[in-house]
Structures are given as C-alpha cells and as structure tokens.
Amino acid sequence: MIRVNSLSKNFNNLLAVDQVSFEVQQGEILGFLGPNGAGKTTTMKMLTCFIPPSSGTAEICGFSILNDPLQVRTQIGYLPESAPSYDEMLVGEFLRFVAEVRGYSGIEMKRRVGMVIEKTSLREVENQMIDTLSKGYRQRTCLAQALIHDPPVLILDEPTDGLDPNQKHEVRSLIKDMSEERTILISTHILEEVDAVCTRAMIIANGHVVGYGTSDELLSQSLYRNSITLCLRNADPRKLLDEFNQLDFVYSVENVPDSREGMVTMRLFPKNKETISCQLEQYLCTKNITFEHFSVDRGRLDEVFRELTTVS
Amino acid sequence: MFIKGFFPILNRELLAYFRSPVAYVFIIIFLTANAGCTFMLGNFYDSQQASLEIFFLFHPWLYLFLVPAVGMRLWAEERRSGTAELLLTFPVRLTTTVFAKFSAAWLFIGISLLLTFPMIWTVHYLGDPDNGPIITGYLGSFLMAGSYLAIASLTSALTKNQVISFILSVIICLMLVLSGWGVLSETLNTVFPVWISDLVGQFSFTTHFDAIRRGVVDIRDFIYFISIIVIVLMLNVVILESHKAS
C-alpha cells in the first residue's frame, strides 16, 4: 500500500532524507523512529505530497506522489506534527469543513462527522471552540479529521506526543483497532510505542535508514538480549562471579550494584545472545543456589536506538 | 476539478474573518475613514454635486493601508499556525485554495464596501444623481480592492510574519498608486521619453480607477484589474509551490 523508492530530500545544502526505501502492507503499522531532525517528518511530508522529493519516488495505493498528488491525498489520512487546526472553529464545525473539502455533503457528511466523533470520543466537546481544548482533545480533533474519509492509508506524525498516559493508551488502542483494514505509518520518538502499537519499526538517523524489522528483530541487536538478572541473598559476589564466568554458555557476568541489605545482583550475558535460562536454572539447582529473583531481558530498544542513531 | 473544495475553503475563511474582532474593527475603521475623507477632506457638501466621485476619490489611498491589513494574514497565519500543512494536503488543487482564500477576503472587503450604502441614500436625498457612475464606481472600487488584496495575498505567502507582509504589500501597492501620479509623470518626462512615463502610468491603479469613478466605462480598465488579480494570484501559487520545494 505504501511503497517508497530511494526517496531523498535536500534543503539547500542539507540532506534531510537520503535514499530511503521501504514498504508497508495493508494491516501493518510501521513505526518510524528516529531522533529529532532525523528526517521522519520530512519523509511524511513527501508522502503526503506537502513537499516534493528532490529525487526518488513513492506510491500510495498505486498512485505516484509525483504524478498523481491529488489521488494520493484522497487515499491518505494525515495527522501533521503538533496537530494543527483552526482555533476559531468549533470541533464539529471543523470536522464538517474537512468533510466538505473532501467532497461530502448532506446526510453523508453528517454520518461521517458523527462516526469520527464517536470513534475519537469527541462528543462532549463537539460544540466547543478548538482554541479552548486541552492538548489531548486537540490531538484527537486532528486525528478525527484524518479519519473522516475512511482512508486506506494513515500517516500519523507523533500521534501521542504530549498526551497523558491515559490519552496515550486511548490513541494507541484506536490506532490498533483501525489497523486491520488499513496501512498505518506513525512517527514517534517514544520507544515504548513500538511494542505497544507497531508491527514493525524503522529507525532513521541523519536521513538514513539504520534499522528495520519487528520489535523482536530490533531487540535481538541489543547487548542485553537474553541476559539474565539474578538476585541472591547473602551470597559471596566474588565467588559467584568466578563460578558463573566458568560456565560455557555464559559470555560475561557483571555485578549490578544493589542497595538492599544482604542482596547480591548479577547480570549474566549469554554467548551469542542465546536463551540460557533453562541451563542456568539447572545449574543453580545442581549447585543448590537459591535466588530471590530471576528475570530474562528481551533486549533494550533504547540501547539499540542509541547504538544505531549515534554510530550513524 | 478547479471548483472542488473551493466553497468549503471560502466559507471557512469568511467565517474566520467574522469570528475575529479584527473584522469588526476593520469595518468600523473603513466606514469612518470613508466618511471622514468624503465629508472632511473632500468637502463633499461644498462640491454641490449629487455624485459619489469624491467618495471614490480617496479609495486608492484608503485601500493602501486597509486592504493589506485584511490580506496580511491570508497565508502568513496558515504557515505560522501550521494549518497550511493540513490545508495543502487536502485533495484540492493549490490554485483552487489560493483563489478560494482570496475570494473570501475579497468578499469580506466587498461586504465592507456595501456597508457604505448610506452614501448612496445621501446623494439621492440631496439631488438626482446619475446611477451609472455610482454602479461603475462601486464595481471599479471592488475590482481595485481585489488587486490590492491579490498583492497582499502574494506578500503574505512570502513570509510567516504578518507585519512584514503588511509592509511589503503597502510598498508595492504604493508604487502602483504613485506610478499614475501627475508629479511623478512630469518628473519622468524630464529624464526619459514621454512613452516611458505613459507606460509607467498605464500600470497605475489610479489611472484606471479615475476613469471608472467618473463613469467612463472602458472595458480595458476592468480587464486591467482582473488581469492584475489573476496574474498576481498565479504568482502566489508559484511562490507557495517554491516554498514547499525549499
């Protein structure tokens, strides 16, 4: 549904997006991650035909952003960064305006406005001036306008930015609910969003794609992948370090500072990031070592993100 | 299709004017300034004429400041608030959007102009005026306001800052007013051949409006104003496109 092919954008001498290529299919939610200024918003602006690319192209539902910009825009629901809307309008009025611009009138327009108001829970502020809305409601109002034409493709630039945890949860649930029959691209720098919403993620830095895959695939690049944190009471840390270091399935061991009285916390890194929980449990059992806490780390996205975006 | 999205954008824009106190302030200033210029500066009663020639005489000067004040927000505000990103990603042609926003502002000025209708009553009460020059005067004034507004819309697209937009459009409009000013023509005649001052004069708002306000209906004067509007608005489209690209 979204096919991006070597998309680049120069602003004078600044290369904001460099040869970015990717595809998003129907039913997928692609999380677009990257530090500020990485090129996420610029890429989204090109996909929505707000700005033209310097080179490369993209297709949205088979329509080229270069040759069929009007067709592309009919296929897309777009939530720009910081959710702009017309402050002097009432929420309902604004949504009716968007519906009219998109070619709906009469009963059909009312039906669509009613539908998005329900979907985004805007009923109680329908007759309120946008200027007086809280950030959460403003975000939802702008999201509602993006849904009014029931688009097959949604491009959402930081849809949960500035929302409180409850509002974030609501917006994420809404995005997930809509994903089945849609293609969704969301940009974010909130890493937890990848696990919470996205089926896949792409990390971009300095205009380049530096990471791409499912959350699990990205986590597999983490140094902490399958590492085990072990808390033991009244143990000798030096003895334990020696013992664990001699295990053939352990790559390295570190003593994690623990402020609790009499507690020793160790982190064991497996060889080749393999799963070692069974082997370790067996070993602890054999050696009659009792533990207070045992946890396996899936990996840390923030560390992968930092690694990929700072190295590039 | 050009018309798709035109009326919703026009309606929204017009609504935005009337939702803002600036619109009412503008109308009050416009009506007061019109009355002040006509009766005090123009000595309307002393002229002993039941016509609106004096009323229209000051319009090029009034519009010089008032129309850029209406037009300065057209694009600058959209760009400042970020709504341009929303508006320009709707499935509507940029040309349609530019013309729709312009038309709303022009309509607003037209409404303000219509509110000067007590002047028509006044001249009818005082005498038996010829309605032809009154109608052409209003039409010419409306077209001239459109030309000022097109320039204000263009300068508004050039910057996010409304004050800069206002100053730029006042300067451009002032040049187009002064290019038909007699003193300037005489000065040009002393340095350049006469055809140059004639050519410069032909670009002036006042040259074309003076004929209309006197009731002289020359289609070329109307074409001049319409051409200015269309050409400048198309330039506005080009500017917005180039902004997007850069």
PDB file of N, CA and C in Angstrom, chain B residues 59-101:
ATOM      1  N   HIS B  59     -10.513  56.240  -2.346  1.00  0.00           N
ATOM      2  CA  HIS B  59     -10.395  54.781  -2.173  1.00  0.00           C
ATOM      3  C   HIS B  59      -8.996  54.228  -2.440  1.00  0.00           C
ATOM      4  N   PRO B  60      -8.277  54.704  -3.477  1.00  0.00           N
ATOM      5  CA  PRO B  60      -6.920  54.149  -3.669  1.00  0.00           C
ATOM      6  C   PRO B  60      -6.045  54.362  -2.439  1.00  0.00           C
ATOM      7  N   TRP B  61      -6.237  55.472  -1.733  1.00  0.00           N
ATOM      8  CA  TRP B  61      -5.409  55.771  -0.552  1.00  0.00           C
ATOM      9  C   TRP B  61      -5.894  55.003   0.675  1.00  0.00           C
ATOM     10  N   LEU B  62      -7.204  54.881   0.792  1.00  0.00           N
ATOM     11  CA  LEU B  62      -7.728  54.108   1.934  1.00  0.00           C
ATOM     12  C   LEU B  62      -7.329  52.641   1.824  1.00  0.00           C
ATOM     13  N   TYR B  63      -7.466  52.106   0.611  1.00  0.00           N
ATOM     14  CA  TYR B  63      -7.148  50.693   0.399  1.00  0.00           C
ATOM     15  C   TYR B  63      -5.668  50.411   0.632  1.00  0.00           C
ATOM     16  N   LEU B  64      -4.862  51.447   0.417  1.00  0.00           N
ATOM     17  CA  LEU B  64      -3.416  51.286   0.547  1.00  0.00           C
ATOM     18  C   LEU B  64      -3.033  50.701   1.911  1.00  0.00           C
ATOM     19  N   PHE B  65      -3.763  51.086   2.941  1.00  0.00           N
ATOM     20  CA  PHE B  65      -3.446  50.573   4.281  1.00  0.00           C
ATOM     21  C   PHE B  65      -4.437  49.515   4.754  1.00  0.00           C
ATOM     22  N   LEU B  66      -5.698  49.700   4.365  1.00  0.00           N
ATOM     23  CA  LEU B  66      -6.718  48.803   4.921  1.00  0.00           C
ATOM     24  C   LEU B  66      -6.707  47.417   4.263  1.00  0.00           C
ATOM     25  N   VAL B  67      -6.536  47.362   2.959  1.00  0.00           N
ATOM     26  CA  VAL B  67      -6.584  46.048   2.291  1.00  0.00           C
ATOM     27  C   VAL B  67      -5.387  45.160   2.691  1.00  0.00           C
ATOM     28  N   PRO B  68      -4.161  45.701   2.730  1.00  0.00           N
ATOM     29  CA  PRO B  68      -3.067  44.840   3.214  1.00  0.00           C
ATOM     30  C   PRO B  68      -3.316  44.336   4.643  1.00  0.00           C
ATOM     31  N   ALA B  69      -4.043  45.129   5.442  1.00  0.00           N
ATOM     32  CA  ALA B  69      -4.352  44.682   6.817  1.00  0.00           C
ATOM     33  C   ALA B  69      -5.269  43.454   6.785  1.00  0.00           C
ATOM     34  N   VAL B  70      -6.135  43.386   5.779  1.00  0.00           N
ATOM     35  CA  VAL B  70      -7.023  42.222   5.647  1.00  0.00           C
ATOM     36  C   VAL B  70      -6.242  41.032   5.067  1.00  0.00           C
ATOM     37  N   GLY B  71      -5.395  41.333   4.109  1.00  0.00           N
ATOM     38  CA  GLY B  71      -4.729  40.246   3.374  1.00  0.00           C
ATOM     39  C   GLY B  71      -3.492  39.688   4.037  1.00  0.00           C
ATOM     40  N   MET B  72      -2.927  40.423   4.988  1.00  0.00           N
ATOM     41  CA  MET B  72      -1.620  40.007   5.537  1.00  0.00           C
ATOM     42  C   MET B  72      -1.680  38.653   6.231  1.00  0.00           C
ATOM     43  N   ARG B  73      -2.859  38.266   6.730  1.00  0.00           N
ATOM     44  CA  ARG B  73      -2.961  37.012   7.470  1.00  0.00           C
ATOM     45  C   ARG B  73      -3.238  35.813   6.556  1.00  0.00           C
ATOM     46  N   LEU B  74      -3.585  36.079   5.306  1.00  0.00           N
ATOM     47  CA  LEU B  74      -4.078  35.012   4.437  1.00  0.00           C
ATOM     48  C   LEU B  74      -3.196  33.759   4.450  1.00  0.00           C
ATOM     49  N   TRP B  75      -1.919  33.930   4.190  1.00  0.00           N
ATOM     50  CA  TRP B  75      -1.016  32.776   4.182  1.00  0.00           C
ATOM     51  C   TRP B  75      -0.066  32.778   5.359  1.00  0.00           C
ATOM     52  N   ALA B  76       0.302  33.990   5.803  1.00  0.00           N
ATOM     53  CA  ALA B  76       1.253  34.077   6.915  1.00  0.00           C
ATOM     54  C   ALA B  76       0.701  33.342   8.138  1.00  0.00           C
ATOM     55  N   GLU B  77      -0.577  33.515   8.406  1.00  0.00           N
ATOM     56  CA  GLU B  77      -1.195  32.889   9.577  1.00  0.00           C
ATOM     57  C   GLU B  77      -1.269  31.365   9.418  1.00  0.00           C
ATOM     58  N   GLU B  78      -1.593  30.924   8.219  1.00  0.00           N
ATOM     59  CA  GLU B  78      -1.656  29.470   7.956  1.00  0.00           C
ATOM     60  C   GLU B  78      -0.283  28.837   8.182  1.00  0.00           C
ATOM     61  N   ARG B  79       0.743  29.541   7.733  1.00  0.00           N
ATOM     62  CA  ARG B  79       2.091  28.992   7.862  1.00  0.00           C
ATOM     63  C   ARG B  79       2.557  29.060   9.311  1.00  0.00           C
ATOM     64  N   ARG B  80       2.213  30.153   9.999  1.00  0.00           N
ATOM     65  CA  ARG B  80       2.643  30.298  11.393  1.00  0.00           C
ATOM     66  C   ARG B  80       1.985  29.237  12.282  1.00  0.00           C
ATOM     67  N   SER B  81       0.702  29.012  12.076  1.00  0.00           N
ATOM     68  CA  SER B  81      -0.023  28.085  12.954  1.00  0.00           C
ATOM     69  C   SER B  81       0.113  26.620  12.519  1.00  0.00           C
ATOM     70  N   GLY B  82       0.679  26.407  11.367  1.00  0.00           N
ATOM     71  CA  GLY B  82       0.878  25.027  10.899  1.00  0.00           C
ATOM     72  C   GLY B  82      -0.312  24.463  10.132  1.00  0.00           C
ATOM     73  N   THR B  83      -1.390  25.237  10.034  1.00  0.00           N
ATOM     74  CA  THR B  83      -2.574  24.724   9.336  1.00  0.00           C
ATOM     75  C   THR B  83      -2.358  24.629   7.819  1.00  0.00           C
ATOM     76  N   ALA B  84      -1.311  25.307   7.336  1.00  0.00           N
ATOM     77  CA  ALA B  84      -1.013  25.205   5.897  1.00  0.00           C
ATOM     78  C   ALA B  84      -0.747  23.736   5.535  1.00  0.00           C
ATOM     79  N   GLU B  85      -0.117  23.025   6.469  1.00  0.00           N
ATOM     80  CA  GLU B  85       0.213  21.615   6.224  1.00  0.00           C
ATOM     81  C   GLU B  85      -1.059  20.773   6.100  1.00  0.00           C
ATOM     82  N   LEU B  86      -2.051  21.189   6.834  1.00  0.00           N
ATOM     83  CA  LEU B  86      -3.331  20.488   6.787  1.00  0.00           C
ATOM     84  C   LEU B  86      -4.059  20.850   5.480  1.00  0.00           C
ATOM     85  N   LEU B  87      -4.139  22.148   5.263  1.00  0.00           N
ATOM     86  CA  LEU B  87      -4.887  22.669   4.110  1.00  0.00           C
ATOM     87  C   LEU B  87      -4.291  22.188   2.783  1.00  0.00           C
ATOM     88  N   LEU B  88      -2.969  22.167   2.726  1.00  0.00           N
ATOM     89  CA  LEU B  88      -2.319  21.831   1.451  1.00  0.00           C
ATOM     90  C   LEU B  88      -2.119  20.327   1.269  1.00  0.00           C
ATOM     91  N   THR B  89      -2.620  19.538   2.211  1.00  0.00           N
ATOM     92  CA  THR B  89      -2.596  18.083   1.986  1.00  0.00           C
ATOM     93  C   THR B  89      -4.016  17.536   1.789  1.00  0.00           C
ATOM     94  N   PHE B  90      -4.979  18.441   1.665  1.00  0.00           N
ATOM     95  CA  PHE B  90      -6.321  18.017   1.260  1.00  0.00           C
ATOM     96  C   PHE B  90      -6.301  17.790  -0.254  1.00  0.00           C
ATOM     97  N   PRO B  91      -7.212  16.945  -0.756  1.00  0.00           N
ATOM     98  CA  PRO B  91      -7.185  16.708  -2.209  1.00  0.00           C
ATOM     99  C   PRO B  91      -7.809  17.862  -3.008  1.00  0.00           C
ATOM    100  N   VAL B  92      -7.187  19.009  -2.869  1.00  0.00           N
ATOM    101  CA  VAL B  92      -7.666  20.223  -3.554  1.00  0.00           C
ATOM    102  C   VAL B  92      -6.466  20.854  -4.246  1.00  0.00           C
ATOM    103  N   ARG B  93      -6.693  21.356  -5.450  1.00  0.00           N
ATOM    104  CA  ARG B  93      -5.588  21.988  -6.180  1.00  0.00           C
ATOM    105  C   ARG B  93      -5.130  23.247  -5.438  1.00  0.00           C
ATOM    106  N   LEU B  94      -3.837  23.510  -5.510  1.00  0.00           N
ATOM    107  CA  LEU B  94      -3.306  24.695  -4.837  1.00  0.00           C
ATOM    108  C   LEU B  94      -3.926  25.967  -5.420  1.00  0.00           C
ATOM    109  N   THR B  95      -4.138  25.959  -6.732  1.00  0.00           N
ATOM    110  CA  THR B  95      -4.753  27.126  -7.387  1.00  0.00           C
ATOM    111  C   THR B  95      -6.144  27.375  -6.788  1.00  0.00           C
ATOM    112  N   THR B  96      -6.898  26.316  -6.587  1.00  0.00           N
ATOM    113  CA  THR B  96      -8.236  26.446  -6.011  1.00  0.00           C
ATOM    114  C   THR B  96      -8.146  27.039  -4.606  1.00  0.00           C
ATOM    115  N   THR B  97      -7.221  26.524  -3.824  1.00  0.00           N
ATOM    116  CA  THR B  97      -7.071  27.008  -2.446  1.00  0.00           C
ATOM    117  C   THR B  97      -6.713  28.496  -2.439  1.00  0.00           C
ATOM    118  N   VAL B  98      -5.771  28.877  -3.292  1.00  0.00           N
ATOM    119  CA  VAL B  98      -5.339  30.284  -3.345  1.00  0.00           C
ATOM    120  C   VAL B  98      -6.520  31.175  -3.743  1.00  0.00           C
ATOM    121  N   PHE B  99      -7.248  30.781  -4.768  1.00  0.00           N
ATOM    122  CA  PHE B  99      -8.377  31.599  -5.232  1.00  0.00           C
ATOM    123  C   PHE B  99      -9.511  31.619  -4.203  1.00  0.00           C
ATOM    124  N   ALA B 100      -9.708  30.491  -3.512  1.00  0.00           N
ATOM    125  CA  ALA B 100     -10.790  30.436  -2.515  1.00  0.00           C
ATOM    126  C   ALA B 100     -10.486  31.344  -1.333  1.00  0.00           C
ATOM    127  N   LYS B 101      -9.267  31.296  -0.862  1.00  0.00           N
ATOM    128  CA  LYS B 101      -8.894  32.146   0.274  1.00  0.00           C
ATOM    129  C   LYS B 101      -8.955  33.620  -0.123  1.00  0.00           C
TER     130      LYS B 101
END
